[in-house]
């Protein structure tokens, strides 16, 4: 079972890139973030033609998340978090696919920090952590993936000293992410590649992609009953270099049946 996550940074504007990547890699399940499209503007026909069913939680101009599946009709479990601090923002969708609960999230950026946006980021992460803890008690395999907008450690940033005041790298953000992982989740990339420099995001400015001046902010968290089934993981880094591509690269894992 191959599962991927991809912040598309505007699904309609990047649709040719998304479809090209889907055709080349054919993941079984795909979680998308930053659709930047209202509910009625999701390109369902193109996604269906590519061989995928889809559920999505859209929002005009901002945010938006979706789950695509090659397994057939998707059993949606929820959209939005329980007690979401701002349910007008489309940031979470959850489904049951092929025996696995899959949560797709787009965590708030939080900048400028400190400030109201950073407070919202931490509150959202707290609510998400509470939901994640409840999912662990279900004893069902769970994958929580998406754009977490958190740089977990210095290893996950090119020149981390430049990010110390940024909401993605502030101590509060990193500590909240660590608290979440410490519930019992496995960070899939770090489980397989504990010491390698791996990035998932490269800014559009200052030739960041060409210099490999990136960040690792797109993560897969696996429940304990799924962690030992992890066989492979990686980043389709070359997609970031395609014309009119997102500033994120697709990230993927492969699980044993």
PDB file of N, CA, C and O in Angstrom, residues 47-117:
ATOM      1  N   UNK A  47      -9.708  14.061 -11.690  1.00  0.00           N
ATOM      2  CA  UNK A  47      -9.196  13.101 -10.710  1.00  0.00           C
ATOM      3  C   UNK A  47      -9.774  11.712 -10.982  1.00  0.00           C
ATOM      4  O   UNK A  47      -9.055  10.699 -10.943  1.00  0.00           O
ATOM      5  N   UNK A  48     -11.079  11.653 -11.272  1.00  0.00           N
ATOM      6  CA  UNK A  48     -11.701  10.367 -11.614  1.00  0.00           C
ATOM      7  C   UNK A  48     -11.068   9.766 -12.869  1.00  0.00           C
ATOM      8  O   UNK A  48     -10.795   8.552 -12.924  1.00  0.00           O
ATOM      9  N   UNK A  49     -10.829  10.600 -13.864  1.00  0.00           N
ATOM     10  CA  UNK A  49     -10.235  10.124 -15.106  1.00  0.00           C
ATOM     11  C   UNK A  49      -8.823   9.573 -14.884  1.00  0.00           C
ATOM     12  O   UNK A  49      -8.351   8.714 -15.644  1.00  0.00           O
ATOM     13  N   UNK A  50      -8.165  10.071 -13.838  1.00  0.00           N
ATOM     14  CA  UNK A  50      -6.818   9.586 -13.500  1.00  0.00           C
ATOM     15  C   UNK A  50      -6.859   8.266 -12.730  1.00  0.00           C
ATOM     16  O   UNK A  50      -5.809   7.687 -12.441  1.00  0.00           O
ATOM     17  N   UNK A  51      -8.086   7.821 -12.387  1.00  0.00           N
ATOM     18  CA  UNK A  51      -8.229   6.527 -11.721  1.00  0.00           C
ATOM     19  C   UNK A  51      -8.471   6.598 -10.228  1.00  0.00           C
ATOM     20  O   UNK A  51      -8.333   5.591  -9.540  1.00  0.00           O
ATOM     21  N   UNK A  52      -8.867   7.766  -9.730  1.00  0.00           N
ATOM     22  CA  UNK A  52      -9.023   7.956  -8.292  1.00  0.00           C
ATOM     23  C   UNK A  52     -10.432   8.393  -7.907  1.00  0.00           C
ATOM     24  O   UNK A  52     -11.057   9.201  -8.611  1.00  0.00           O
ATOM     25  N   UNK A  53     -10.909   7.873  -6.800  1.00  0.00           N
ATOM     26  CA  UNK A  53     -12.051   8.442  -6.105  1.00  0.00           C
ATOM     27  C   UNK A  53     -11.525   9.539  -5.187  1.00  0.00           C
ATOM     28  O   UNK A  53     -10.329   9.568  -4.869  1.00  0.00           O
ATOM     29  N   UNK A  54     -12.406  10.427  -4.741  1.00  0.00           N
ATOM     30  CA  UNK A  54     -11.928  11.549  -3.933  1.00  0.00           C
ATOM     31  C   UNK A  54     -12.989  12.031  -2.960  1.00  0.00           C
ATOM     32  O   UNK A  54     -14.191  11.986  -3.245  1.00  0.00           O
ATOM     33  N   UNK A  55     -12.505  12.478  -1.808  1.00  0.00           N
ATOM     34  CA  UNK A  55     -13.303  13.293  -0.895  1.00  0.00           C
ATOM     35  C   UNK A  55     -12.478  14.544  -0.607  1.00  0.00           C
ATOM     36  O   UNK A  55     -11.247  14.496  -0.632  1.00  0.00           O
ATOM     37  N   UNK A  56     -13.139  15.663  -0.349  1.00  0.00           N
ATOM     38  CA  UNK A  56     -12.394  16.899  -0.145  1.00  0.00           C
ATOM     39  C   UNK A  56     -13.177  17.858   0.732  1.00  0.00           C
ATOM     40  O   UNK A  56     -14.393  17.779   0.856  1.00  0.00           O
ATOM     41  N   UNK A  57     -12.419  18.755   1.322  1.00  0.00           N
ATOM     42  CA  UNK A  57     -12.959  19.778   2.214  1.00  0.00           C
ATOM     43  C   UNK A  57     -12.384  21.096   1.724  1.00  0.00           C
ATOM     44  O   UNK A  57     -11.251  21.457   2.041  1.00  0.00           O
ATOM     45  N   UNK A  58     -13.154  21.798   0.877  1.00  0.00           N
ATOM     46  CA  UNK A  58     -12.632  22.965   0.192  1.00  0.00           C
ATOM     47  C   UNK A  58     -12.868  24.268   0.940  1.00  0.00           C
ATOM     48  O   UNK A  58     -13.624  24.342   1.907  1.00  0.00           O
ATOM     49  N   UNK A  59     -12.200  25.300   0.464  1.00  0.00           N
ATOM     50  CA  UNK A  59     -12.354  26.643   1.015  1.00  0.00           C
ATOM     51  C   UNK A  59     -11.869  27.635  -0.036  1.00  0.00           C
ATOM     52  O   UNK A  59     -10.818  27.435  -0.651  1.00  0.00           O
ATOM     53  N   UNK A  60     -12.607  28.684  -0.257  1.00  0.00           N
ATOM     54  CA  UNK A  60     -12.251  29.662  -1.272  1.00  0.00           C
ATOM     55  C   UNK A  60     -10.916  30.328  -0.950  1.00  0.00           C
ATOM     56  O   UNK A  60     -10.717  30.844   0.150  1.00  0.00           O
ATOM     57  N   UNK A  61     -10.005  30.272  -1.907  1.00  0.00           N
ATOM     58  CA  UNK A  61      -8.732  31.008  -1.888  1.00  0.00           C
ATOM     59  C   UNK A  61      -7.670  30.441  -0.953  1.00  0.00           C
ATOM     60  O   UNK A  61      -6.470  30.645  -1.175  1.00  0.00           O
ATOM     61  N   UNK A  62      -8.075  29.754   0.123  1.00  0.00           N
ATOM     62  CA  UNK A  62      -7.115  29.341   1.145  1.00  0.00           C
ATOM     63  C   UNK A  62      -7.345  27.891   1.552  1.00  0.00           C
ATOM     64  O   UNK A  62      -8.425  27.334   1.380  1.00  0.00           O
ATOM     65  N   UNK A  63      -6.305  27.295   2.155  1.00  0.00           N
ATOM     66  CA  UNK A  63      -6.431  26.006   2.839  1.00  0.00           C
ATOM     67  C   UNK A  63      -7.014  24.925   1.917  1.00  0.00           C
ATOM     68  O   UNK A  63      -6.773  24.929   0.729  1.00  0.00           O
ATOM     69  N   UNK A  64      -7.775  24.006   2.465  1.00  0.00           N
ATOM     70  CA  UNK A  64      -8.388  22.937   1.693  1.00  0.00           C
ATOM     71  C   UNK A  64      -7.565  21.659   1.711  1.00  0.00           C
ATOM     72  O   UNK A  64      -6.341  21.681   1.519  1.00  0.00           O
ATOM     73  N   UNK A  65      -8.245  20.525   1.966  1.00  0.00           N
ATOM     74  CA  UNK A  65      -7.586  19.222   2.030  1.00  0.00           C
ATOM     75  C   UNK A  65      -8.428  18.196   1.280  1.00  0.00           C
ATOM     76  O   UNK A  65      -9.647  18.341   1.154  1.00  0.00           O
ATOM     77  N   UNK A  66      -7.771  17.150   0.797  1.00  0.00           N
ATOM     78  CA  UNK A  66      -8.472  16.108   0.045  1.00  0.00           C
ATOM     79  C   UNK A  66      -7.764  14.778   0.233  1.00  0.00           C
ATOM     80  O   UNK A  66      -6.558  14.725   0.515  1.00  0.00           O
ATOM     81  N   UNK A  67      -8.531  13.692   0.061  1.00  0.00           N
ATOM     82  CA  UNK A  67      -7.968  12.345   0.055  1.00  0.00           C
ATOM     83  C   UNK A  67      -8.421  11.659  -1.228  1.00  0.00           C
ATOM     84  O   UNK A  67      -9.617  11.628  -1.540  1.00  0.00           O
ATOM     85  N   UNK A  68      -7.468  11.120  -1.982  1.00  0.00           N
ATOM     86  CA  UNK A  68      -7.727  10.375  -3.204  1.00  0.00           C
ATOM     87  C   UNK A  68      -7.413   8.898  -2.959  1.00  0.00           C
ATOM     88  O   UNK A  68      -6.496   8.571  -2.208  1.00  0.00           O
ATOM     89  N   UNK A  69      -8.164   8.017  -3.610  1.00  0.00           N
ATOM     90  CA  UNK A  69      -7.941   6.586  -3.418  1.00  0.00           C
ATOM     91  C   UNK A  69      -8.203   5.814  -4.698  1.00  0.00           C
ATOM     92  O   UNK A  69      -9.175   6.079  -5.415  1.00  0.00           O
ATOM     93  N   UNK A  70      -7.351   4.826  -4.957  1.00  0.00           N
ATOM     94  CA  UNK A  70      -7.548   3.916  -6.084  1.00  0.00           C
ATOM     95  C   UNK A  70      -8.332   2.672  -5.675  1.00  0.00           C
ATOM     96  O   UNK A  70      -8.587   1.804  -6.506  1.00  0.00           O
ATOM     97  N   UNK A  71      -8.718   2.584  -4.392  1.00  0.00           N
ATOM     98  CA  UNK A  71      -9.380   1.398  -3.873  1.00  0.00           C
ATOM     99  C   UNK A  71     -10.894   1.411  -4.074  1.00  0.00           C
ATOM    100  O   UNK A  71     -11.565   0.456  -3.725  1.00  0.00           O
ATOM    101  N   UNK A  72     -11.447   2.486  -4.572  1.00  0.00           N
ATOM    102  CA  UNK A  72     -12.892   2.554  -4.740  1.00  0.00           C
ATOM    103  C   UNK A  72     -13.481   3.630  -3.851  1.00  0.00           C
ATOM    104  O   UNK A  72     -12.789   4.544  -3.405  1.00  0.00           O
ATOM    105  N   UNK A  73     -14.775   3.537  -3.601  1.00  0.00           N
ATOM    106  CA  UNK A  73     -15.453   4.548  -2.797  1.00  0.00           C
ATOM    107  C   UNK A  73     -14.777   4.706  -1.429  1.00  0.00           C
ATOM    108  O   UNK A  73     -14.399   3.718  -0.794  1.00  0.00           O
ATOM    109  N   UNK A  74     -14.662   5.946  -0.989  1.00  0.00           N
ATOM    110  CA  UNK A  74     -13.957   6.263   0.248  1.00  0.00           C
ATOM    111  C   UNK A  74     -14.961   6.428   1.386  1.00  0.00           C
ATOM    112  O   UNK A  74     -15.958   7.134   1.237  1.00  0.00           O
ATOM    113  N   UNK A  75     -14.673   5.776   2.506  1.00  0.00           N
ATOM    114  CA  UNK A  75     -15.529   5.928   3.685  1.00  0.00           C
ATOM    115  C   UNK A  75     -15.033   7.118   4.502  1.00  0.00           C
ATOM    116  O   UNK A  75     -14.064   7.016   5.248  1.00  0.00           O
ATOM    117  N   UNK A  76     -15.686   8.252   4.340  1.00  0.00           N
ATOM    118  CA  UNK A  76     -15.287   9.435   5.094  1.00  0.00           C
ATOM    119  C   UNK A  76     -15.690   9.291   6.556  1.00  0.00           C
ATOM    120  O   UNK A  76     -16.824   8.915   6.868  1.00  0.00           O
ATOM    121  N   UNK A  77     -14.774   9.620   7.455  1.00  0.00           N
ATOM    122  CA  UNK A  77     -15.036   9.547   8.890  1.00  0.00           C
ATOM    123  C   UNK A  77     -15.338  10.904   9.503  1.00  0.00           C
ATOM    124  O   UNK A  77     -16.171  11.011  10.385  1.00  0.00           O
ATOM    125  N   UNK A  78     -14.626  11.924   9.049  1.00  0.00           N
ATOM    126  CA  UNK A  78     -14.904  13.277   9.556  1.00  0.00           C
ATOM    127  C   UNK A  78     -14.199  14.307   8.700  1.00  0.00           C
ATOM    128  O   UNK A  78     -13.230  14.013   8.013  1.00  0.00           O
ATOM    129  N   UNK A  79     -14.703  15.518   8.774  1.00  0.00           N
ATOM    130  CA  UNK A  79     -14.006  16.673   8.221  1.00  0.00           C
ATOM    131  C   UNK A  79     -13.986  17.739   9.297  1.00  0.00           C
ATOM    132  O   UNK A  79     -15.008  18.029   9.925  1.00  0.00           O
ATOM    133  N   UNK A  80     -12.816  18.282   9.533  1.00  0.00           N
ATOM    134  CA  UNK A  80     -12.629  19.185  10.659  1.00  0.00           C
ATOM    135  C   UNK A  80     -12.337  18.406  11.926  1.00  0.00           C
ATOM    136  O   UNK A  80     -12.700  17.229  12.056  1.00  0.00           O
ATOM    137  N   UNK A  81     -11.688  19.062  12.876  1.00  0.00           N
ATOM    138  CA  UNK A  81     -11.372  18.435  14.158  1.00  0.00           C
ATOM    139  C   UNK A  81     -12.538  18.567  15.126  1.00  0.00           C
ATOM    140  O   UNK A  81     -13.325  19.510  15.029  1.00  0.00           O
ATOM    141  N   UNK A  82     -12.648  17.655  16.084  1.00  0.00           N
ATOM    142  CA  UNK A  82     -13.591  17.895  17.178  1.00  0.00           C
ATOM    143  C   UNK A  82     -13.180  19.178  17.914  1.00  0.00           C
ATOM    144  O   UNK A  82     -11.990  19.403  18.171  1.00  0.00           O
ATOM    145  N   UNK A  83     -14.148  20.030  18.195  1.00  0.00           N
ATOM    146  CA  UNK A  83     -13.847  21.292  18.904  1.00  0.00           C
ATOM    147  C   UNK A  83     -12.815  22.132  18.153  1.00  0.00           C
ATOM    148  O   UNK A  83     -11.937  22.747  18.755  1.00  0.00           O
ATOM    149  N   UNK A  84     -12.919  22.135  16.812  1.00  0.00           N
ATOM    150  CA  UNK A  84     -12.009  22.925  15.993  1.00  0.00           C
ATOM    151  C   UNK A  84     -12.039  24.381  16.438  1.00  0.00           C
ATOM    152  O   UNK A  84     -13.113  24.986  16.543  1.00  0.00           O
ATOM    153  N   UNK A  85     -10.862  24.979  16.725  1.00  0.00           N
ATOM    154  CA  UNK A  85     -10.847  26.370  17.180  1.00  0.00           C
ATOM    155  C   UNK A  85     -11.370  27.369  16.156  1.00  0.00           C
ATOM    156  O   UNK A  85     -11.728  28.479  16.498  1.00  0.00           O
ATOM    157  N   UNK A  86     -11.405  26.992  14.886  1.00  0.00           N
ATOM    158  CA  UNK A  86     -11.960  27.860  13.849  1.00  0.00           C
ATOM    159  C   UNK A  86     -12.436  26.970  12.712  1.00  0.00           C
ATOM    160  O   UNK A  86     -11.688  26.678  11.775  1.00  0.00           O
ATOM    161  N   UNK A  87     -13.696  26.547  12.777  1.00  0.00           N
ATOM    162  CA  UNK A  87     -14.177  25.566  11.810  1.00  0.00           C
ATOM    163  C   UNK A  87     -14.467  26.168  10.433  1.00  0.00           C
ATOM    164  O   UNK A  87     -14.942  25.490   9.539  1.00  0.00           O
ATOM    165  N   UNK A  88     -14.164  27.468  10.263  1.00  0.00           N
ATOM    166  CA  UNK A  88     -14.285  28.066   8.938  1.00  0.00           C
ATOM    167  C   UNK A  88     -13.058  27.759   8.073  1.00  0.00           C
ATOM    168  O   UNK A  88     -13.072  28.018   6.872  1.00  0.00           O
ATOM    169  N   UNK A  89     -12.009  27.236   8.685  1.00  0.00           N
ATOM    170  CA  UNK A  89     -10.784  26.919   7.955  1.00  0.00           C
ATOM    171  C   UNK A  89     -10.739  25.414   7.664  1.00  0.00           C
ATOM    172  O   UNK A  89     -10.800  24.596   8.576  1.00  0.00           O
ATOM    173  N   UNK A  90     -10.616  25.063   6.403  1.00  0.00           N
ATOM    174  CA  UNK A  90     -10.657  23.661   5.966  1.00  0.00           C
ATOM    175  C   UNK A  90      -9.255  23.055   6.074  1.00  0.00           C
ATOM    176  O   UNK A  90      -8.443  23.191   5.156  1.00  0.00           O
ATOM    177  N   UNK A  91      -9.009  22.372   7.187  1.00  0.00           N
ATOM    178  CA  UNK A  91      -7.656  21.920   7.470  1.00  0.00           C
ATOM    179  C   UNK A  91      -7.539  20.427   7.776  1.00  0.00           C
ATOM    180  O   UNK A  91      -6.422  19.923   7.922  1.00  0.00           O
ATOM    181  N   UNK A  92      -8.648  19.718   7.897  1.00  0.00           N
ATOM    182  CA  UNK A  92      -8.536  18.303   8.265  1.00  0.00           C
ATOM    183  C   UNK A  92      -9.660  17.498   7.642  1.00  0.00           C
ATOM    184  O   UNK A  92     -10.818  17.931   7.619  1.00  0.00           O
ATOM    185  N   UNK A  93      -9.293  16.316   7.134  1.00  0.00           N
ATOM    186  CA  UNK A  93     -10.284  15.362   6.639  1.00  0.00           C
ATOM    187  C   UNK A  93      -9.755  13.966   6.934  1.00  0.00           C
ATOM    188  O   UNK A  93      -8.537  13.732   6.899  1.00  0.00           O
ATOM    189  N   UNK A  94     -10.665  13.041   7.233  1.00  0.00           N
ATOM    190  CA  UNK A  94     -10.263  11.724   7.716  1.00  0.00           C
ATOM    191  C   UNK A  94     -11.122  10.656   7.061  1.00  0.00           C
ATOM    192  O   UNK A  94     -12.335  10.844   6.876  1.00  0.00           O
ATOM    193  N   UNK A  95     -10.502   9.532   6.711  1.00  0.00           N
ATOM    194  CA  UNK A  95     -11.221   8.468   6.012  1.00  0.00           C
ATOM    195  C   UNK A  95     -10.707   7.103   6.444  1.00  0.00           C
ATOM    196  O   UNK A  95      -9.607   6.969   7.003  1.00  0.00           O
ATOM    197  N   UNK A  96     -11.520   6.086   6.160  1.00  0.00           N
ATOM    198  CA  UNK A  96     -11.143   4.689   6.385  1.00  0.00           C
ATOM    199  C   UNK A  96     -10.975   4.037   5.018  1.00  0.00           C
ATOM    200  O   UNK A  96     -11.927   3.956   4.241  1.00  0.00           O
ATOM    201  N   UNK A  97      -9.742   3.614   4.717  1.00  0.00           N
ATOM    202  CA  UNK A  97      -9.415   3.078   3.396  1.00  0.00           C
ATOM    203  C   UNK A  97      -8.580   1.811   3.551  1.00  0.00           C
ATOM    204  O   UNK A  97      -7.511   1.842   4.180  1.00  0.00           O
ATOM    205  N   UNK A  98      -9.042   0.737   2.995  1.00  0.00           N
ATOM    206  CA  UNK A  98      -8.279  -0.515   2.967  1.00  0.00           C
ATOM    207  C   UNK A  98      -7.805  -0.926   4.359  1.00  0.00           C
ATOM    208  O   UNK A  98      -6.659  -1.368   4.539  1.00  0.00           O
ATOM    209  N   UNK A  99      -8.663  -0.750   5.355  1.00  0.00           N
ATOM    210  CA  UNK A  99      -8.335  -1.175   6.711  1.00  0.00           C
ATOM    211  C   UNK A  99      -7.513  -0.199   7.517  1.00  0.00           C
ATOM    212  O   UNK A  99      -7.077  -0.520   8.636  1.00  0.00           O
ATOM    213  N   UNK A 100      -7.278   0.995   6.978  1.00  0.00           N
ATOM    214  CA  UNK A 100      -6.441   1.987   7.655  1.00  0.00           C
ATOM    215  C   UNK A 100      -7.208   3.299   7.792  1.00  0.00           C
ATOM    216  O   UNK A 100      -7.849   3.754   6.842  1.00  0.00           O
ATOM    217  N   UNK A 101      -7.147   3.907   8.974  1.00  0.00           N
ATOM    218  CA  UNK A 101      -7.645   5.271   9.145  1.00  0.00           C
ATOM    219  C   UNK A 101      -6.573   6.229   8.659  1.00  0.00           C
ATOM    220  O   UNK A 101      -5.412   6.148   9.080  1.00  0.00           O
ATOM    221  N   UNK A 102      -6.954   7.121   7.759  1.00  0.00           N
ATOM    222  CA  UNK A 102      -6.009   8.081   7.195  1.00  0.00           C
ATOM    223  C   UNK A 102      -6.511   9.488   7.472  1.00  0.00           C
ATOM    224  O   UNK A 102      -7.606   9.865   7.048  1.00  0.00           O
ATOM    225  N   UNK A 103      -5.724  10.240   8.203  1.00  0.00           N
ATOM    226  CA  UNK A 103      -6.028  11.633   8.487  1.00  0.00           C
ATOM    227  C   UNK A 103      -5.125  12.537   7.670  1.00  0.00           C
ATOM    228  O   UNK A 103      -3.900  12.376   7.674  1.00  0.00           O
ATOM    229  N   UNK A 104      -5.721  13.472   6.947  1.00  0.00           N
ATOM    230  CA  UNK A 104      -4.989  14.418   6.097  1.00  0.00           C
ATOM    231  C   UNK A 104      -5.128  15.809   6.707  1.00  0.00           C
ATOM    232  O   UNK A 104      -6.242  16.293   6.911  1.00  0.00           O
ATOM    233  N   UNK A 105      -4.009  16.471   6.992  1.00  0.00           N
ATOM    234  CA  UNK A 105      -4.075  17.746   7.692  1.00  0.00           C
ATOM    235  C   UNK A 105      -3.206  18.805   7.030  1.00  0.00           C
ATOM    236  O   UNK A 105      -2.204  18.506   6.388  1.00  0.00           O
ATOM    237  N   UNK A 106      -3.640  20.042   7.220  1.00  0.00           N
ATOM    238  CA  UNK A 106      -2.854  21.211   6.847  1.00  0.00           C
ATOM    239  C   UNK A 106      -2.814  22.114   8.063  1.00  0.00           C
ATOM    240  O   UNK A 106      -3.740  22.872   8.339  1.00  0.00           O
ATOM    241  N   UNK A 107      -1.733  22.005   8.811  1.00  0.00           N
ATOM    242  CA  UNK A 107      -1.612  22.719  10.079  1.00  0.00           C
ATOM    243  C   UNK A 107      -1.320  24.192   9.825  1.00  0.00           C
ATOM    244  O   UNK A 107      -0.606  24.526   8.879  1.00  0.00           O
ATOM    245  N   UNK A 108      -1.873  25.092  10.627  1.00  0.00           N
ATOM    246  CA  UNK A 108      -1.635  26.527  10.409  1.00  0.00           C
ATOM    247  C   UNK A 108      -0.152  26.886  10.399  1.00  0.00           C
ATOM    248  O   UNK A 108       0.643  26.315  11.150  1.00  0.00           O
ATOM    249  N   UNK A 109       0.187  27.863   9.568  1.00  0.00           N
ATOM    250  CA  UNK A 109       1.564  28.331   9.476  1.00  0.00           C
ATOM    251  C   UNK A 109       1.988  29.027  10.769  1.00  0.00           C
ATOM    252  O   UNK A 109       3.055  28.758  11.312  1.00  0.00           O
ATOM    253  N   UNK A 110       1.183  29.963  11.241  1.00  0.00           N
ATOM    254  CA  UNK A 110       1.449  30.587  12.537  1.00  0.00           C
ATOM    255  C   UNK A 110       2.223  31.879  12.517  1.00  0.00           C
ATOM    256  O   UNK A 110       2.418  32.509  13.566  1.00  0.00           O
ATOM    257  N   UNK A 111       2.702  32.304  11.361  1.00  0.00           N
ATOM    258  CA  UNK A 111       3.431  33.573  11.296  1.00  0.00           C
ATOM    259  C   UNK A 111       2.481  34.739  11.078  1.00  0.00           C
ATOM    260  O   UNK A 111       1.442  34.573  10.440  1.00  0.00           O
ATOM    261  N   UNK A 112       2.817  35.922  11.580  1.00  0.00           N
ATOM    262  CA  UNK A 112       4.002  36.234  12.384  1.00  0.00           C
ATOM    263  C   UNK A 112       3.870  35.758  13.830  1.00  0.00           C
ATOM    264  O   UNK A 112       2.763  35.712  14.365  1.00  0.00           O
ATOM    265  N   UNK A 113       4.991  35.406  14.404  1.00  0.00           N
ATOM    266  CA  UNK A 113       5.020  34.915  15.778  1.00  0.00           C
ATOM    267  C   UNK A 113       6.001  35.752  16.598  1.00  0.00           C
ATOM    268  O   UNK A 113       7.079  36.090  16.118  1.00  0.00           O
ATOM    269  N   UNK A 114       5.610  36.074  17.829  1.00  0.00           N
ATOM    270  CA  UNK A 114       4.327  35.762  18.486  1.00  0.00           C
ATOM    271  C   UNK A 114       3.196  36.616  17.924  1.00  0.00           C
ATOM    272  O   UNK A 114       3.425  37.608  17.257  1.00  0.00           O
ATOM    273  N   UNK A 115       1.974  36.187  18.236  1.00  0.00           N
ATOM    274  CA  UNK A 115       0.805  36.915  17.774  1.00  0.00           C
ATOM    275  C   UNK A 115      -0.387  35.994  17.668  1.00  0.00           C
ATOM    276  O   UNK A 115      -0.301  34.792  17.945  1.00  0.00           O
ATOM    277  N   UNK A 116      -1.544  36.531  17.252  1.00  0.00           N
ATOM    278  CA  UNK A 116      -2.779  35.731  17.180  1.00  0.00           C
ATOM    279  C   UNK A 116      -2.671  34.517  16.269  1.00  0.00           C
ATOM    280  O   UNK A 116      -3.235  33.461  16.575  1.00  0.00           O
ATOM    281  N   UNK A 117      -1.968  34.654  15.145  1.00  0.00           N
ATOM    282  CA  UNK A 117      -1.849  33.519  14.231  1.00  0.00           C
ATOM    283  C   UNK A 117      -1.023  32.393  14.844  1.00  0.00           C
ATOM    284  O   UNK A 117      -1.298  31.205  14.611  1.00  0.00           O
TER     285      UNK A 117
END
